Short mmCIF file of C-alpha atoms in Angstrom, two decimals:
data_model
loop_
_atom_site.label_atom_id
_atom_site.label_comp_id
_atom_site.label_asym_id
_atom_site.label_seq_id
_atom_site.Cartn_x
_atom_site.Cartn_y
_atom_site.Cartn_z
CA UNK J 1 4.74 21.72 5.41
CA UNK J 2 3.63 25.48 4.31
CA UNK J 3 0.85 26.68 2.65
CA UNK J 4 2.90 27.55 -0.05
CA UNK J 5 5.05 24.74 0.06
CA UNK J 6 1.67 22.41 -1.00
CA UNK J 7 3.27 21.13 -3.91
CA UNK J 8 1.59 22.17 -7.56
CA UNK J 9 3.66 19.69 -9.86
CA UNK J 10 0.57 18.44 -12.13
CA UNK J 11 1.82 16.35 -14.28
CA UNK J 12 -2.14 15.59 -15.56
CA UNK J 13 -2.27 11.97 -13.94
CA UNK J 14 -4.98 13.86 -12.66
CA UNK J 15 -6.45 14.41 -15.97
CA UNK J 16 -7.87 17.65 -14.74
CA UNK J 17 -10.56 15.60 -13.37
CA UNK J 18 -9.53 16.84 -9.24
CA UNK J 19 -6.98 18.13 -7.06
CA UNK J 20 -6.07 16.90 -3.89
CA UNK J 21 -6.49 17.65 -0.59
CA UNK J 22 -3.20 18.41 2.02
CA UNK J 23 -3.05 19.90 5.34
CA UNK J 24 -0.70 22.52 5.58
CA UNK J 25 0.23 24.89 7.86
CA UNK J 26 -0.40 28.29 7.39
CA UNK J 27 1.56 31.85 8.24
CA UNK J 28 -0.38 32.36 11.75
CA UNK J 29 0.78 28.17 12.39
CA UNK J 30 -2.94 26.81 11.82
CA UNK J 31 -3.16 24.00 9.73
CA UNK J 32 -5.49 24.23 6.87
CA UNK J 33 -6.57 22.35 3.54
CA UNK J 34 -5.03 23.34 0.91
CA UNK J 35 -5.60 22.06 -2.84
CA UNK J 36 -2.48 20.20 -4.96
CA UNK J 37 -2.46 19.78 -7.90
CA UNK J 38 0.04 16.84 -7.46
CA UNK J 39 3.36 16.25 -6.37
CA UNK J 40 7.20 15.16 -8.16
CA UNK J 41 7.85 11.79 -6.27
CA UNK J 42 4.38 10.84 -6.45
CA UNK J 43 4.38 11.38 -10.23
CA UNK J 44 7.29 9.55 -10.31
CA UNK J 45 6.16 6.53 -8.66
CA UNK J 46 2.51 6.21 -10.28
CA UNK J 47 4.59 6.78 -13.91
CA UNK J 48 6.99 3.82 -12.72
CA UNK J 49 3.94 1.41 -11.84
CA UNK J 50 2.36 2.18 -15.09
CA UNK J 51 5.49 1.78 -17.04
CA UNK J 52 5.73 -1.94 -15.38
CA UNK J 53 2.38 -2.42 -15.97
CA UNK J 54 2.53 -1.52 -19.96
CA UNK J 55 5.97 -3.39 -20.18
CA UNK J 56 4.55 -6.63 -19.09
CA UNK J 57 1.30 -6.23 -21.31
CA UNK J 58 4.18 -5.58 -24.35
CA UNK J 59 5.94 -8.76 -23.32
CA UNK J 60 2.67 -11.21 -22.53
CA UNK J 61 0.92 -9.59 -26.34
CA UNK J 62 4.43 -10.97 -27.65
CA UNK J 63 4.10 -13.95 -26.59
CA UNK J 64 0.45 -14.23 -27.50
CA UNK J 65 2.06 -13.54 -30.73
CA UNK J 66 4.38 -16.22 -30.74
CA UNK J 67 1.90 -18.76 -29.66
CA UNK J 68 3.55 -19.30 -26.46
CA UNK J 69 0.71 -18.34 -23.95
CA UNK J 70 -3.14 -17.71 -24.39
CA UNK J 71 -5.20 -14.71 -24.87
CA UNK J 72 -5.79 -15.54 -21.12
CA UNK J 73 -2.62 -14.18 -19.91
CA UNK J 74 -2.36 -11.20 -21.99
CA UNK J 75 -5.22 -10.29 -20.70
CA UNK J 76 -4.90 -11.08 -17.09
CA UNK J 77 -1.54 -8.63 -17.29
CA UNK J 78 -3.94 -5.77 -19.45
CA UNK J 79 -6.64 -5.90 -16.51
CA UNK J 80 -3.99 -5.46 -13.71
CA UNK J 81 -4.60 -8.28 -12.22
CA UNK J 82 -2.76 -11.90 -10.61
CA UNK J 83 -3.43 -15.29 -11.06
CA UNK J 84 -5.11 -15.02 -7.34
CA UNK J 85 -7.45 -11.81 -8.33
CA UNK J 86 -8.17 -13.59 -12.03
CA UNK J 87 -9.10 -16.95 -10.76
CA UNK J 88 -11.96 -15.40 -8.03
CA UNK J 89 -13.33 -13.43 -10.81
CA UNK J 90 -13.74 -16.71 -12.95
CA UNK J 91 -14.53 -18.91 -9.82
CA UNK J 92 -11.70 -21.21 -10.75
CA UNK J 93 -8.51 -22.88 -8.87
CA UNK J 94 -5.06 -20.80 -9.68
CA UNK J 95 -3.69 -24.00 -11.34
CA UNK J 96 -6.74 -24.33 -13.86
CA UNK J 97 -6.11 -20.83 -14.80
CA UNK J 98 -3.00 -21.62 -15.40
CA UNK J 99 -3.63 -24.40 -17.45
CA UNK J 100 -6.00 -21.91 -19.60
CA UNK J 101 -3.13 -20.15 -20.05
CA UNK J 102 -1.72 -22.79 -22.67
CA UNK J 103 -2.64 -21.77 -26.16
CA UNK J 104 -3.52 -25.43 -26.67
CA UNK J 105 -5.89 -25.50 -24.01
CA UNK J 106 -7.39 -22.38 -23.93
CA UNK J 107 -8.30 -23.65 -27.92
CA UNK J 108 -11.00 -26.80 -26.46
CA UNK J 109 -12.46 -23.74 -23.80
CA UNK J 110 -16.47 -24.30 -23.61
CA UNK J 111 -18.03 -21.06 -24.81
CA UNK J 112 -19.48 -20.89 -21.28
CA UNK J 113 -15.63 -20.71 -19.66
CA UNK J 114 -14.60 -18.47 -22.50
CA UNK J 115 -17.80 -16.03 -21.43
CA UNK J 116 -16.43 -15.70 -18.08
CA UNK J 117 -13.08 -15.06 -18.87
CA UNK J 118 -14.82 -12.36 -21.32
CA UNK J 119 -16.83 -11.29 -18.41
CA UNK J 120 -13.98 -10.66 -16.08
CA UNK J 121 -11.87 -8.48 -18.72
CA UNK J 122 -14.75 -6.66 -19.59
CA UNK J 123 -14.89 -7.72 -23.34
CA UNK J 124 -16.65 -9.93 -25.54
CA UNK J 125 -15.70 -13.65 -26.69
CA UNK J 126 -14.19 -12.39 -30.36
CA UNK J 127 -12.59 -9.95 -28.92
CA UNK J 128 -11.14 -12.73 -26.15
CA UNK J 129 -9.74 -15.05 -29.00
CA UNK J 130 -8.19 -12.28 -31.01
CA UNK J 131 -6.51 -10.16 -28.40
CA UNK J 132 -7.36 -6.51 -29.29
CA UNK V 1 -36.62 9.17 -6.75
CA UNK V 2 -35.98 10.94 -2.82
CA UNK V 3 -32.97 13.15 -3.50
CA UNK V 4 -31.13 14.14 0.02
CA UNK V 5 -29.34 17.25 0.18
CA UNK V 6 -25.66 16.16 1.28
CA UNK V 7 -23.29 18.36 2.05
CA UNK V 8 -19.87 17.15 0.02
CA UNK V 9 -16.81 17.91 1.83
CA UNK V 10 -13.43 17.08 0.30
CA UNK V 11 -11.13 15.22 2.38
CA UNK V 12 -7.66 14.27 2.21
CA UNK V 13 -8.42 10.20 2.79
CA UNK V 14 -11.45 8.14 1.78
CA UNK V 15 -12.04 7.06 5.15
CA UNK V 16 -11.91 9.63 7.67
CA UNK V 17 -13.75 11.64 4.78
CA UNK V 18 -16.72 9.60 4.50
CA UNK V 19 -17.47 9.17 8.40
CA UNK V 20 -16.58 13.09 8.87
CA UNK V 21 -19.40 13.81 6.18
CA UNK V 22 -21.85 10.95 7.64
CA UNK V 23 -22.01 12.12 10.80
CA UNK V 24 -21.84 15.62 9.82
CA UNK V 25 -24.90 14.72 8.04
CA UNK V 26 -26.69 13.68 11.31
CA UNK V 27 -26.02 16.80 12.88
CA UNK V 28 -22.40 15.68 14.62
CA UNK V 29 -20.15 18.49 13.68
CA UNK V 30 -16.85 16.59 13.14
CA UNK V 31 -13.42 17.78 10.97
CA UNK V 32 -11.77 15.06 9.08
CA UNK V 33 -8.85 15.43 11.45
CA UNK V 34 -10.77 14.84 14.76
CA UNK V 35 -12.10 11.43 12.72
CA UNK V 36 -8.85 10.79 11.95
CA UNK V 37 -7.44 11.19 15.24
CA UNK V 38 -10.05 9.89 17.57
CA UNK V 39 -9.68 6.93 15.26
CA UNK V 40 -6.35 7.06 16.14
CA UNK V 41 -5.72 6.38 12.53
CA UNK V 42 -2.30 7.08 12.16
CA UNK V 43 0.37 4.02 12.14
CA UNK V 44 2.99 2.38 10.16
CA UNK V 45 3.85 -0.93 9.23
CA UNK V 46 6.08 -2.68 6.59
CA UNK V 47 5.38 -6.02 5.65
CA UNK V 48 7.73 -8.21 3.29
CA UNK V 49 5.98 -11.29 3.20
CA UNK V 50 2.57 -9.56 2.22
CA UNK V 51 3.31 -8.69 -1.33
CA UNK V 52 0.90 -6.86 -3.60
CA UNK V 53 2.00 -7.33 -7.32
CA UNK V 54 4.85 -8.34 -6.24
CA UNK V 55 6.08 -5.44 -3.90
CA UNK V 56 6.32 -5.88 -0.48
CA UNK V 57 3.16 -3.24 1.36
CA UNK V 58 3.81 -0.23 3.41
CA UNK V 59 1.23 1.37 5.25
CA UNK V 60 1.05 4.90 7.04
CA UNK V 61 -2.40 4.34 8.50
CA UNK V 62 -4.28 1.67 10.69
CA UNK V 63 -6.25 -1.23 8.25
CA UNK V 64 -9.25 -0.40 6.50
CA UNK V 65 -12.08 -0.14 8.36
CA UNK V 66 -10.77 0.36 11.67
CA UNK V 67 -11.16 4.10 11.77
CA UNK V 68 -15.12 4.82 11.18
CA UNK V 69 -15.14 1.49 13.83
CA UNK V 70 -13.25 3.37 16.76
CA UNK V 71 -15.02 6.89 15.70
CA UNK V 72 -18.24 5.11 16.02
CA UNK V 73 -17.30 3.23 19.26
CA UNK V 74 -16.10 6.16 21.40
CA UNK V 75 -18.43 9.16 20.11
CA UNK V 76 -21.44 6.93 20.97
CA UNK V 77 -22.89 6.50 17.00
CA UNK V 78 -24.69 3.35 16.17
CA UNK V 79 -23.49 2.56 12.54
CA UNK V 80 -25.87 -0.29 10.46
CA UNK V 81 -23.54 -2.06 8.78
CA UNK V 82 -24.21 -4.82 6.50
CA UNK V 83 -22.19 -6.94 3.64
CA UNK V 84 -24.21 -9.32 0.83
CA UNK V 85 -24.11 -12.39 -0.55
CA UNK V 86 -25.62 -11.88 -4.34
CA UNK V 87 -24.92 -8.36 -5.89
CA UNK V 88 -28.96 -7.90 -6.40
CA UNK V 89 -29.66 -8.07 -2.84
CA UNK V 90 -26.28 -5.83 -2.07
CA UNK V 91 -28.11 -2.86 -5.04
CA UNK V 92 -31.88 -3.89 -3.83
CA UNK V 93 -30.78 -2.88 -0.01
CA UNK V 94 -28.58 0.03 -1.11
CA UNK V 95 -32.00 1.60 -3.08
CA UNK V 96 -34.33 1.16 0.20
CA UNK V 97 -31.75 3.05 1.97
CA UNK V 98 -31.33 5.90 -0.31
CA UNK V 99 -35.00 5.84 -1.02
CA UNK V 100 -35.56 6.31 2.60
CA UNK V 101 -33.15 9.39 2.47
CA UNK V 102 -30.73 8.18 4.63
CA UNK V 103 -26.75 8.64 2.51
CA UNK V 104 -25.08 5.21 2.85
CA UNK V 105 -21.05 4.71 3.12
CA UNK V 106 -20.07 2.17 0.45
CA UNK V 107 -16.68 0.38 0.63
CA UNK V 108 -15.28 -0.30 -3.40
CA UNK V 109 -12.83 -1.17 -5.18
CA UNK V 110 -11.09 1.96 -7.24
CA UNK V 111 -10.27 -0.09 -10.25
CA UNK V 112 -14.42 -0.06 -11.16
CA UNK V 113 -14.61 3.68 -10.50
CA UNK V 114 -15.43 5.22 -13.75
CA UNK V 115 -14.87 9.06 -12.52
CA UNK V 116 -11.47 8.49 -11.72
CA UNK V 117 -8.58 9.49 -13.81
CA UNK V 118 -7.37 5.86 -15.51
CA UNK V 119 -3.98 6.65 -13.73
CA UNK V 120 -4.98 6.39 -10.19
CA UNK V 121 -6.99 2.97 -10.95
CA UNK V 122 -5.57 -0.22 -9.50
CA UNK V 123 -7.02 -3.03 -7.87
CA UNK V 124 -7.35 -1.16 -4.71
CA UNK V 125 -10.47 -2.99 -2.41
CA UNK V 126 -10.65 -0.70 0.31
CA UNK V 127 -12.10 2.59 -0.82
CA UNK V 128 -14.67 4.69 0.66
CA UNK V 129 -17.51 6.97 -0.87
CA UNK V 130 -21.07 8.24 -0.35
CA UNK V 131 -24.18 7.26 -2.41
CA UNK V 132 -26.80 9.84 -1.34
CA UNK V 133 -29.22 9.50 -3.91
CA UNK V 134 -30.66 8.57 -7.55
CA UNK V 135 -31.29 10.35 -10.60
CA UNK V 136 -32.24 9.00 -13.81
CA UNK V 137 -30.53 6.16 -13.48
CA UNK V 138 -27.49 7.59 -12.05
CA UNK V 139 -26.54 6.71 -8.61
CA UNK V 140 -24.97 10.17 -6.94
CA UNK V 141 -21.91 9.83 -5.41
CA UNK V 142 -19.92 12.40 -2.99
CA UNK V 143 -16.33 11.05 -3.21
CA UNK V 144 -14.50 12.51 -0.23
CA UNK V 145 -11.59 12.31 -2.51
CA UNK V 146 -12.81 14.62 -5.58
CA UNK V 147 -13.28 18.50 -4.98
CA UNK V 148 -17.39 17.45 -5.63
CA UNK V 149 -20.11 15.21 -6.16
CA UNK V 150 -20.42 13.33 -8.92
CA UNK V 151 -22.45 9.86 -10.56
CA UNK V 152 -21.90 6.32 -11.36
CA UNK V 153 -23.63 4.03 -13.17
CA UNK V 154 -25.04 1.17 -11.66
CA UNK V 155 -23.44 -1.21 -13.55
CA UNK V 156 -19.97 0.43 -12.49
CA UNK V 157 -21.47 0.96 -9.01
CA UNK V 158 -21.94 -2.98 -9.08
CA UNK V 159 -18.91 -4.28 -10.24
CA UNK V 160 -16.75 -1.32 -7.80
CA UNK V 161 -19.14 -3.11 -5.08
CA UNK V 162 -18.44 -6.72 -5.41
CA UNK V 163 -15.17 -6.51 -6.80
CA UNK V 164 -12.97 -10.16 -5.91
CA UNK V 165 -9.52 -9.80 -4.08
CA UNK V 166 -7.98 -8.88 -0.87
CA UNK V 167 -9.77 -7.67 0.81
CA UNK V 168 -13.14 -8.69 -0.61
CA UNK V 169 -15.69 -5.51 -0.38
CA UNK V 170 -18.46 -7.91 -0.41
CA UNK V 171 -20.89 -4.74 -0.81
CA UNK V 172 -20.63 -3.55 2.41
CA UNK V 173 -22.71 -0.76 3.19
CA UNK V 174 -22.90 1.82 6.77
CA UNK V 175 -25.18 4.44 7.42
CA UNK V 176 -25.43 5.88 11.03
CA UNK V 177 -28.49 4.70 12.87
CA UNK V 178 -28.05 6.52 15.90
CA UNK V 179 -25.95 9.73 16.41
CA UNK V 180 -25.72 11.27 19.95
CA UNK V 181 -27.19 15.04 19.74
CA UNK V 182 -24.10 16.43 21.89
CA UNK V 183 -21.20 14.43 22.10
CA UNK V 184 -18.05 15.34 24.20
CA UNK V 185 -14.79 15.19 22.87
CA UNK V 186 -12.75 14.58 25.55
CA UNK V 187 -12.78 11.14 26.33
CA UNK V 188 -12.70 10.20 22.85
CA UNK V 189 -9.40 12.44 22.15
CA UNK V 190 -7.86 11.32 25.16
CA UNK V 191 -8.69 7.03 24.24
CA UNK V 192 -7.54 7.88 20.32
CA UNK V 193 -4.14 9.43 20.90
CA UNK V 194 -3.77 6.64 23.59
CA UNK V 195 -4.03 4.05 20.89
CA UNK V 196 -2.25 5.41 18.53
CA UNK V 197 0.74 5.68 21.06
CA UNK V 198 0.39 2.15 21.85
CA UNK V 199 0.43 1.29 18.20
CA UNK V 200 3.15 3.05 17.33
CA UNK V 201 5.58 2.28 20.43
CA UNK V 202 4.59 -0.95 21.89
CA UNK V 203 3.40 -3.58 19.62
CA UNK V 204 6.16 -6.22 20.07
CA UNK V 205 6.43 -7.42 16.36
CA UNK V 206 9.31 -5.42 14.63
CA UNK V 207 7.16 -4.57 11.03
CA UNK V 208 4.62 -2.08 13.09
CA UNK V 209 4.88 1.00 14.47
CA UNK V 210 8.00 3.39 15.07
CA UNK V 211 10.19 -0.12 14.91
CA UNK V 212 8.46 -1.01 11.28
CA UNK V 213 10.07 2.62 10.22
CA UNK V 214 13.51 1.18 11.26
CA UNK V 215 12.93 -2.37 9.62
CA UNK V 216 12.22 -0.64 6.45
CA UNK V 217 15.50 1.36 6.59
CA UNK V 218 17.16 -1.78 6.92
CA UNK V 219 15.33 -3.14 3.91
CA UNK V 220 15.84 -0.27 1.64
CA UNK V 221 19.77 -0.18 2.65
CA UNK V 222 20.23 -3.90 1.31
CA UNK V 223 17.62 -3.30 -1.83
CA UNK V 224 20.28 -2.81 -4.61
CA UNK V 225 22.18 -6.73 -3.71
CA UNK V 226 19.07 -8.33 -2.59
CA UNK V 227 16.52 -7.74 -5.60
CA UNK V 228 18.57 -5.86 -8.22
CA UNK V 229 18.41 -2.59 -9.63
CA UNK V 230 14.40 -2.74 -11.34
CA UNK V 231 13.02 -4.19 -8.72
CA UNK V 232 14.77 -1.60 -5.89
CA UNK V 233 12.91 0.77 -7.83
CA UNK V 234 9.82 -0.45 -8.09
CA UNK V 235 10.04 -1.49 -4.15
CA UNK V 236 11.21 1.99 -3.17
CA UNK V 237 8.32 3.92 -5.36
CA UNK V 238 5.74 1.58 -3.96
CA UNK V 239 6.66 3.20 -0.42
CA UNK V 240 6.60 6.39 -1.99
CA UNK V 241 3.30 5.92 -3.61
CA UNK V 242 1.72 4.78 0.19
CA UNK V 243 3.16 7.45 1.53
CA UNK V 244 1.74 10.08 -1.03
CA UNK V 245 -0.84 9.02 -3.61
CA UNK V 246 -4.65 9.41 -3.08
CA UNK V 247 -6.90 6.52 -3.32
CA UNK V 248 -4.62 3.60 -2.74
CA UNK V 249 -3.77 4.89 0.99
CA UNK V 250 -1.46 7.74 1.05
CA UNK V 251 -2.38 11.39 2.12
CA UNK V 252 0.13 13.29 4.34
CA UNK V 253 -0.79 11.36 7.28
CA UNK V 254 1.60 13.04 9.48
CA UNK V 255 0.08 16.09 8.94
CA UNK V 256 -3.76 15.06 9.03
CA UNK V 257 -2.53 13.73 12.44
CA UNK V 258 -1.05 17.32 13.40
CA UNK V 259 -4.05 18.70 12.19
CA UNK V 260 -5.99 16.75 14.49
CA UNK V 261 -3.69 17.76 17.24
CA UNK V 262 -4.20 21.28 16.69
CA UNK V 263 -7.51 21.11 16.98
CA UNK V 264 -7.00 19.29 19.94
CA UNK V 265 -5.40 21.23 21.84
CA UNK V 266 -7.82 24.29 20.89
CA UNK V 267 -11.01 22.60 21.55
CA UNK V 268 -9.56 21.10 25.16
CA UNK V 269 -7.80 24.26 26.05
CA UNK V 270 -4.39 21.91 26.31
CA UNK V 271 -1.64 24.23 24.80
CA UNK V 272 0.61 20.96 25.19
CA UNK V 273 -1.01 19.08 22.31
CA UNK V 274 -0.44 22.67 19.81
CA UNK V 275 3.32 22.24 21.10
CA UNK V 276 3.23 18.51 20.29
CA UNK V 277 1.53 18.98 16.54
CA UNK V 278 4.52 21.24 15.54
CA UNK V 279 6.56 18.62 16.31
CA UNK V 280 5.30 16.16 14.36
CA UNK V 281 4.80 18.80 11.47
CA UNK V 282 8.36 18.44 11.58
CA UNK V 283 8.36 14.79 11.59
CA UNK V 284 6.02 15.25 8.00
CA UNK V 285 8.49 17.52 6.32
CA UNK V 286 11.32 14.64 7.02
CA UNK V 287 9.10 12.03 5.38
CA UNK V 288 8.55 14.67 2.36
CA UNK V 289 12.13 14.99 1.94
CA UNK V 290 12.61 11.34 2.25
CA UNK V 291 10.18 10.85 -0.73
CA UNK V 292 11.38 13.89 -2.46
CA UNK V 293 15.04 12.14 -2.56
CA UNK V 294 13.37 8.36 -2.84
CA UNK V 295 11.73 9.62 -6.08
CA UNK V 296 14.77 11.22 -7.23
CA UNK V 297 16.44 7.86 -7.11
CA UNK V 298 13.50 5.85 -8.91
CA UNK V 299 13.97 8.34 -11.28
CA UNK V 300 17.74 8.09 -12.29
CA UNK V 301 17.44 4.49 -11.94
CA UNK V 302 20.67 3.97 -11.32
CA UNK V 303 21.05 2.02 -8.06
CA UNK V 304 23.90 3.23 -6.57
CA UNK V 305 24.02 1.84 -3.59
CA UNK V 306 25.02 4.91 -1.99
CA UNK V 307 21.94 6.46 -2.56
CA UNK V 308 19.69 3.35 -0.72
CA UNK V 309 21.83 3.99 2.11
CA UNK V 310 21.18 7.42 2.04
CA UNK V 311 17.68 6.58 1.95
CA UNK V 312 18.05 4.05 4.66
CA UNK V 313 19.79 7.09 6.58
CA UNK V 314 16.50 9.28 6.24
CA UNK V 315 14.38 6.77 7.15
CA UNK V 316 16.02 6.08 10.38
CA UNK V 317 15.59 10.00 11.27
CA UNK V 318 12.35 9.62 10.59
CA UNK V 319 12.29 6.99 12.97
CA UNK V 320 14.26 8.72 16.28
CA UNK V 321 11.70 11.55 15.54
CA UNK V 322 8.62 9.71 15.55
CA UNK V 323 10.06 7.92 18.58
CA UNK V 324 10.54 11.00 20.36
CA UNK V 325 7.43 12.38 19.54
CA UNK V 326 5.67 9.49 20.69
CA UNK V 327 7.21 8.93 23.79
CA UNK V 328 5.85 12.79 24.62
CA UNK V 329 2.56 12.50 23.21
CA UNK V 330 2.43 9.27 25.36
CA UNK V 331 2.83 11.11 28.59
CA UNK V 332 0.57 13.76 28.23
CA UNK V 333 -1.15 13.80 31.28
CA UNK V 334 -5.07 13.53 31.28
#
């Protein structure tokens, strides 16, 4: 890649916050850093994740809604994370997480399970039971 | 509070960044490339079966870790390295450190980095950064990733830390112990491209090196049948998003690795290696047009299958010419 063909497509995923590094080559051949400011296909693709992302948050608040599944998962889909990553954080077996996942369940939680899960989203217990 | 003077270098990649600014620290004068290449961090594998949200994972660099390990290894560097059980004894041995002056390498988890941009955070484990001092509170950071330094809060600092997952940062913290005053490049250039060749050519498992890049063609042809149009998608930008996007593994790495070449070749007076990092220059602008075209196809969303198998086509010349080059870069004679 050229100098000048260091792509400049910001699309502000960066927020303004940075811009990228890239080695380029420059018009003597030598390769040197140059700054991006982002790139098409990797706009694309970050968009794309975030678009699955905020489409399965939409579909697990639903069913929150509906009384189908707890707070639990709704948040577990909000926080980016899998059953795996979501039972480490509240030292808990995948299948019990599950199984906090059913509205009635999640309902007899101790306050002490309830402040981990609160803990691991990063919000407090009210906020937990009423899905903000 | 002891405040260090570091000296903040933007990098393309976390890891090669950090070690290229450590041991510039201790007075070893070394690019991000050279890191990178006496690391012999370049590579590729595609693996299926190891899915991350559900997408299979593509990588264009060795595993975590493995770089600043080799670095260390061949340029003679004695690296303290140490991971914690309790978070309090992980921040308690993190503020001796600092407090001695010494900048420590931290490995954390992006999603608990509060000065990136909310885009680029995902659960990503593996990332690398510089704490090099204290102020009011505020741990400073040097980011190899942002154009400069910048702060965390400890509570952030804590949580980025000992985030859960794969893999598990566990606090781990580096700081060079011993650096060699002069260290000669030679052997270590010579051991790093050797690696890298083996990596890439010989590894008898077909998801790794130049046969991974062919196993993923064959993937991406079939992706429209096999997992249906949203999921294709998704697959295809995830390979994209390795290949390209900063802080979750991506950052040209053909061309870091040319760069290191270059440099190569200057600093061992071998005009072969200059000859050889053109080549692979090349070999970086096919896997830019490949993800120029694969993120024209996420982006329609229409999965024709005629585009995959275009894809699948592009991927494959990727492949002959990273065979190619290999094969050369494998005989250069010593």
């Amino acid at each position: 890649m050229k100098k000048e063909e260091v792509p400049q497509d910001g699309d502000n995923l960066h927020e303004g916050t940075f811009k990228q590094i890239m080695y380029a080559v420059d018009n003597s051949g030598n390769y040197v850093q140059v700054q991006s400011a982002g790139w098409e296909p990797e706009n694309i693709a970050l968009g794309q994740a975030w678009d699955e992302v905020n489409e399965r948050v939409k579909t697990a608040r639903a069913r929150v809604e509906a009384g189908e599944i707890s707070p639990v998962a709704y948040y577990m889909e909000k926080n980016l994370m899998d059953l795996a990553l979501l039972a480490s954080y509240v030292g808990k077996f995948q299948w019990q997480v599950k199984r906090h996942m059913k509205p009635a369940v999640f309902k007899r939680l101790s306050e002490r399970m309830l402040q981990r899960y609160a803990d691991a989203f990063k919000v407090t217990i009210t906020d937990l039971k009423l899905i903000k | 509070m002891n405040n260090t003077i570091f000296h903040h270098k933007q990098t393309a990649h976390c890891e090669s960044g950090v070690i290229s600014n450590l041991l510039g620290h201790h007075g070893l004068k070394i690019s991000e490339p050279m890191a990178f290449g006496i690391g012999a961090g370049l590579f590729f594998a595609h693996l299926p079966f190891i899915k991350v949200n559900g997408v299979p994972g593509t990588t264009y660099r060795i595993w975590p870790g493995a770089i600043s390990q080799r670095v260390c290894k061949r340029l003679g560097v004695k690296m303290e390295a140490a991971k914690f059980s309790t978070p309090a004894k992980g921040m308690a041995a993190l503020d001796d450190v600092i407090e001695a002056g010494i900048p420590v390498g931290l490995l954390s988890s992006v999603y608990y980095l509060p000065y990136f941009p909310a885009s680029y955070r995902f659960h990503f484990n593996a990332h690398n950064l510089v704490v090099y001092g204290k102020k009011e509170g505020q741990y400073l950071v040097s980011d190899p990733v942002m154009d400069t330094v910048t702060e965390i809060d400890p509570d952030s600092l804590v949580q980025a830390r000992f985030a859960k997952g794969f893999p598990a940062p566990k606090g781990k913290m580096y700081y060079p112990v011993h650096v060699p005053a002069n260290a000669s490049f030679r052997q270590p250039i010579k051991e790093g491209i050797q690696q890298t060749c083996h990596y890439m050519l010989k590894v008898p498992l077909p998801m790794f090196g130049v046969s991974g890049i062919r196993f993923l063609a064959n993937r991406v042809k079939s992706y429209p049948e096999k997992v249906g149009d949203r999921k294709a998608t998704l697959y295809l930008g995830n390979v994209i998003r390795m290949q390209e996007e900063i802080g979750t593994g991506g950052a040209g790495f053909r061309f870091l690795y040319a760069a290191f070449l270059q440099e190569a070749a200057e600093m061992l007076q071998k005009d072969e290696l200059g000859k050889l990092a053109g080549e692979l220059t090349k070999t970086g602008d096919l896997w830019r047009n490949f993800a120029f075209a694969a993120g024209r196809v996420c982006k329609s969303r229409a999965a024709d299958t005629v585009s995959y198998k275009d894809l699948s086509e592009m991927l494959l010349q990727c492949a002959a010419s990273e065979d190619a080059f290999f094969r050369k870069l494998a005989q250069v004679k010593w």
